[in-house]
Amino acid sequence: MTAPLTPPPPPHDQPPHNAWQAPPAGGGAGTTAYEQDGPGMKTEVREAAVITVGVALGGVLLGLLWWWLAPHVPLVGGVVDKSWVVYLKDTEGEQAIGVDGTFTLLALAFGAVSAAVVFLVRRRGGVPLVAALAVGGLLGSLLAWRLGIWLGPSHNVIAHAKQVGKGVTFSAPLKLGAKGALLAWSVGGLLVHLGLTALFGPRDPDPYQQGPYAAPVPPAPPVG
């Protein structure tokens, strides 16, 4: 007689290692993750609102620095045919370009500082956080622009020329010729935050190294 070819069943104390086991009943880790998405998103939105307001208020300091550091555009008033006219004292001067450049450089610096502070406060980013940096930077730039214009010389240049007198040099109103400079704060903040997150941000765990679908670990060989 020949022995049966059917192999004996595996022992009960060694369950088979199936790499595609079904997750435990009740949802397991997946259910917990979905339950935490709601409160986590609400917290991120609240933090984003606070960051937006804080970054926008920094525009007050930017406006003061712009008004203080921006070069002055010299104007001269005169009388032609019994009418007052105002013209540039230095037609080849680059003071107007310097005004825009000063605002742009200051806005980029403010964007870098705000992004660094936000990253130190909350290392793990997110869409609400990035949007808060962009919106806050734009609002701060608008606030700085209007504040600098308000603090600068009067926009009624004819009245200003009459006040100082004929042939006397006075400063032109502070204005921003390149409106694209209003985006410098937001762009600088986003780039710096992206770089800091890529270099020093937390890393997500590898999904193939954990969880119910992780690769099975081979059993240890028997001793002896």
Tab-separated table of C-alpha atoms in Angstrom:
chain	number	residue	atom	x	y	z
A	1	MET	CA	0.000	0.000	0.000
A	2	THR	CA	1.134	3.576	-0.695
A	3	ALA	CA	1.011	6.471	1.786
A	4	PRO	CA	-1.439	9.307	1.073
A	5	LEU	CA	0.023	12.300	-0.774
A	6	THR	CA	-2.084	14.890	1.095
A	7	PRO	CA	0.196	16.916	3.454
A	8	PRO	CA	-0.825	17.125	7.081
A	9	PRO	CA	-2.615	20.310	8.193
A	10	PRO	CA	-0.485	23.015	9.850
A	11	PRO	CA	-0.344	23.002	13.632
A	12	HIS	CA	-2.823	25.164	15.484
A	13	ASP	CA	-0.186	27.133	17.371
A	14	GLN	CA	1.304	28.596	14.140
A	15	PRO	CA	-1.338	30.537	12.208
A	16	PRO	CA	-0.578	31.049	8.512
A	17	HIS	CA	1.064	34.368	7.669
A	18	ASN	CA	-1.212	35.958	5.099
A	19	ALA	CA	-0.012	39.273	3.765
A	20	TRP	CA	-3.556	40.212	2.670
A	21	GLN	CA	-5.451	39.713	5.884
A	22	ALA	CA	-8.658	41.631	6.270
A	23	PRO	CA	-8.616	44.514	8.775
A	24	PRO	CA	-10.089	43.813	12.194
A	25	ALA	CA	-13.788	44.216	12.745
A	26	GLY	CA	-14.987	47.679	13.618
A	27	GLY	CA	-12.687	49.560	11.217
A	28	GLY	CA	-9.537	49.514	13.379
A	29	ALA	CA	-7.033	52.263	12.644
A	30	GLY	CA	-8.956	53.492	9.617
A	31	THR	CA	-12.000	54.362	11.678
A	32	THR	CA	-9.873	56.291	14.160
A	33	ALA	CA	-8.257	58.279	11.361
A	34	TYR	CA	-11.614	59.266	9.899
A	35	GLU	CA	-12.911	60.235	13.309
A	36	GLN	CA	-9.933	62.535	13.873
A	37	ASP	CA	-10.225	64.368	10.536
A	38	GLY	CA	-13.145	66.513	11.664
A	39	PRO	CA	-11.679	68.056	14.842
A	40	GLY	CA	-8.214	68.270	13.245
A	41	MET	CA	-9.482	70.302	10.303
A	42	LYS	CA	-11.415	72.630	12.615
A	43	THR	CA	-8.282	73.236	14.654
A	44	GLU	CA	-6.251	73.960	11.524
A	45	VAL	CA	-8.845	76.457	10.308
A	46	ARG	CA	-8.808	78.276	13.660
A	47	GLU	CA	-5.017	78.408	13.647
A	48	ALA	CA	-5.043	79.639	10.057
A	49	ALA	CA	-7.395	82.486	10.988
A	50	VAL	CA	-5.118	83.563	13.849
A	51	ILE	CA	-2.062	83.395	11.586
A	52	THR	CA	-3.793	85.455	8.899
A	53	VAL	CA	-4.614	88.243	11.355
A	54	GLY	CA	-1.148	88.178	12.915
A	55	VAL	CA	0.664	88.319	9.578
A	56	ALA	CA	-1.621	91.062	8.273
A	57	LEU	CA	-0.947	93.243	11.331
A	58	GLY	CA	2.731	93.069	10.489
A	59	GLY	CA	1.886	95.376	7.602
A	60	VAL	CA	1.886	98.285	10.059
A	61	LEU	CA	5.609	97.820	10.665
A	62	LEU	CA	6.245	97.344	6.949
A	63	GLY	CA	4.444	100.594	6.152
A	64	LEU	CA	6.463	102.512	8.742
A	65	LEU	CA	9.761	101.117	7.427
A	66	TRP	CA	8.802	101.860	3.825
A	67	TRP	CA	7.900	105.447	4.664
A	68	TRP	CA	11.166	105.860	6.582
A	69	LEU	CA	13.595	104.121	4.191
A	70	ALA	CA	12.131	104.889	0.761
A	71	PRO	CA	14.026	107.557	-1.208
A	72	HIS	CA	12.358	110.911	-1.818
A	73	VAL	CA	11.499	112.020	-5.339
A	74	PRO	CA	12.409	115.741	-5.610
A	75	LEU	CA	9.928	118.130	-7.223
A	76	VAL	CA	10.153	121.820	-8.027
A	77	GLY	CA	7.285	124.276	-8.486
A	78	GLY	CA	7.197	127.280	-10.748
A	79	VAL	CA	4.888	129.793	-12.369
A	80	VAL	CA	4.230	129.714	-16.123
A	81	ASP	CA	1.711	132.183	-17.601
A	82	LYS	CA	0.473	132.994	-14.110
A	83	SER	CA	-0.242	129.313	-13.440
A	84	TRP	CA	1.630	127.022	-11.076
A	85	VAL	CA	3.320	123.959	-12.563
A	86	VAL	CA	5.279	121.196	-10.892
A	87	TYR	CA	8.021	119.178	-12.542
A	88	LEU	CA	10.783	116.770	-11.591
A	89	LYS	CA	13.975	118.364	-10.423
A	90	ASP	CA	16.084	115.435	-11.662
A	91	THR	CA	14.530	113.987	-14.802
A	92	GLU	CA	17.115	111.191	-14.963
A	93	GLY	CA	16.893	110.236	-11.312
A	94	GLU	CA	16.025	106.718	-10.182
A	95	GLN	CA	14.309	107.623	-6.937
A	96	ALA	CA	10.929	106.375	-8.168
A	97	ILE	CA	12.410	102.962	-8.941
A	98	GLY	CA	14.046	102.995	-5.520
A	99	VAL	CA	10.658	103.500	-3.876
A	100	ASP	CA	9.283	100.357	-5.501
A	101	GLY	CA	12.490	98.426	-4.852
A	102	THR	CA	12.494	99.347	-1.165
A	103	PHE	CA	8.948	98.117	-0.737
A	104	THR	CA	9.697	94.872	-2.603
A	105	LEU	CA	12.820	94.054	-0.588
A	106	LEU	CA	11.135	94.837	2.707
A	107	ALA	CA	8.112	92.729	1.756
A	108	LEU	CA	10.331	89.768	0.835
A	109	ALA	CA	12.118	90.047	4.175
A	110	PHE	CA	8.805	90.183	6.029
A	111	GLY	CA	7.622	87.138	4.113
A	112	ALA	CA	10.734	85.158	5.070
A	113	VAL	CA	10.462	86.117	8.741
A	114	SER	CA	6.739	85.389	8.968
A	115	ALA	CA	7.211	81.998	7.294
A	116	ALA	CA	10.033	81.087	9.689
A	117	VAL	CA	7.968	82.080	12.728
A	118	VAL	CA	4.936	80.126	11.532
A	119	PHE	CA	7.092	77.083	10.836
A	120	LEU	CA	8.635	77.200	14.310
A	121	VAL	CA	5.214	77.535	15.930
A	122	ARG	CA	3.605	74.775	13.879
A	123	ARG	CA	6.003	72.498	12.033
A	124	ARG	CA	3.372	70.298	10.418
A	125	GLY	CA	1.899	72.382	7.624
A	126	GLY	CA	-1.332	72.006	5.744
A	127	VAL	CA	-3.476	73.739	3.161
A	128	PRO	CA	-5.122	76.142	5.682
A	129	LEU	CA	-1.705	77.157	7.024
A	130	VAL	CA	-0.270	77.853	3.570
A	131	ALA	CA	-3.387	79.796	2.582
A	132	ALA	CA	-3.100	81.842	5.795
A	133	LEU	CA	0.456	82.846	4.906
A	134	ALA	CA	-0.551	83.896	1.393
A	135	VAL	CA	-3.678	85.824	2.402
A	136	GLY	CA	-2.036	87.399	5.446
A	137	GLY	CA	0.936	88.548	3.368
A	138	LEU	CA	-1.326	90.156	0.779
A	139	LEU	CA	-3.406	91.934	3.418
A	140	GLY	CA	-0.251	93.088	5.191
A	141	SER	CA	1.138	94.503	1.942
A	142	LEU	CA	-2.081	96.392	1.244
A	143	LEU	CA	-2.067	97.807	4.775
A	144	ALA	CA	1.586	98.858	4.470
A	145	TRP	CA	0.975	100.485	1.088
A	146	ARG	CA	-1.937	102.599	2.281
A	147	LEU	CA	-0.197	103.484	5.556
A	148	GLY	CA	2.955	104.638	3.770
A	149	ILE	CA	0.928	106.818	1.399
A	150	TRP	CA	-0.975	108.326	4.315
A	151	LEU	CA	2.219	109.116	6.232
A	152	GLY	CA	4.041	110.470	3.179
A	153	PRO	CA	3.892	113.957	1.653
A	154	SER	CA	0.632	115.480	0.528
A	155	HIS	CA	-0.814	114.430	-2.810
A	156	ASN	CA	-1.866	117.993	-3.615
A	157	VAL	CA	1.453	118.917	-5.202
A	158	ILE	CA	0.250	122.323	-6.442
A	159	ALA	CA	-0.726	123.399	-2.955
A	160	HIS	CA	2.532	122.007	-1.613
A	161	ALA	CA	4.516	123.947	-4.243
A	162	LYS	CA	2.713	127.170	-3.360
A	163	GLN	CA	3.390	126.533	0.316
A	164	VAL	CA	7.161	126.069	-0.059
A	165	GLY	CA	7.563	128.743	-2.717
A	166	LYS	CA	8.735	129.079	-6.299
A	167	GLY	CA	11.876	127.123	-7.167
A	168	VAL	CA	12.070	125.362	-3.793
A	169	THR	CA	12.587	121.600	-3.844
A	170	PHE	CA	10.053	119.418	-2.048
A	171	SER	CA	9.270	115.686	-1.937
A	172	ALA	CA	6.750	114.014	-4.193
A	173	PRO	CA	3.932	111.922	-2.723
A	174	LEU	CA	4.917	108.390	-1.786
A	175	LYS	CA	3.392	105.966	-4.263
A	176	LEU	CA	3.920	102.425	-5.489
A	177	GLY	CA	4.361	102.316	-9.238
A	178	ALA	CA	4.741	98.537	-9.612
A	179	LYS	CA	1.626	97.022	-8.062
A	180	GLY	CA	3.142	93.572	-8.431
A	181	ALA	CA	5.266	94.386	-5.386
A	182	LEU	CA	2.150	93.769	-3.291
A	183	LEU	CA	2.617	90.034	-3.930
A	184	ALA	CA	6.238	89.952	-2.771
A	185	TRP	CA	5.332	89.197	0.858
A	186	SER	CA	3.090	86.259	-0.054
A	187	VAL	CA	5.517	84.799	-2.596
A	188	GLY	CA	8.496	85.102	-0.277
A	189	GLY	CA	6.609	83.568	2.623
A	190	LEU	CA	5.387	80.610	0.596
A	191	LEU	CA	8.835	79.851	-0.830
A	192	VAL	CA	10.577	80.029	2.535
A	193	HIS	CA	7.910	77.928	4.240
A	194	LEU	CA	8.086	75.345	1.476
A	195	GLY	CA	11.856	75.136	1.813
A	196	LEU	CA	11.751	74.801	5.602
A	197	THR	CA	9.070	72.127	5.419
A	198	ALA	CA	11.067	70.159	2.852
A	199	LEU	CA	14.264	70.341	4.904
A	200	PHE	CA	13.105	70.144	8.511
A	201	GLY	CA	9.433	69.142	8.412
A	202	PRO	CA	8.192	65.837	9.886
A	203	ARG	CA	8.150	62.863	7.564
A	204	ASP	CA	5.079	60.689	7.046
A	205	PRO	CA	5.587	57.001	7.904
A	206	ASP	CA	5.973	54.540	5.064
A	207	PRO	CA	2.549	52.897	4.525
A	208	TYR	CA	4.223	49.689	3.310
A	209	GLN	CA	6.084	49.199	6.588
A	210	GLN	CA	3.107	49.151	8.916
A	211	GLY	CA	-0.595	48.467	9.002
A	212	PRO	CA	-2.650	45.361	8.151
A	213	TYR	CA	-1.139	45.178	4.636
A	214	ALA	CA	2.503	45.232	5.722
A	215	ALA	CA	4.839	42.600	4.374
A	216	PRO	CA	4.858	39.481	6.575
A	217	VAL	CA	7.849	38.787	8.779
A	218	PRO	CA	9.199	35.251	8.210
A	219	PRO	CA	9.177	33.023	11.294
A	220	ALA	CA	12.431	32.275	13.054
A	221	PRO	CA	13.990	28.900	12.129
A	222	PRO	CA	13.593	26.117	14.694
A	223	VAL	CA	16.445	25.556	17.101
A	224	GLY	CA	18.257	22.210	16.999
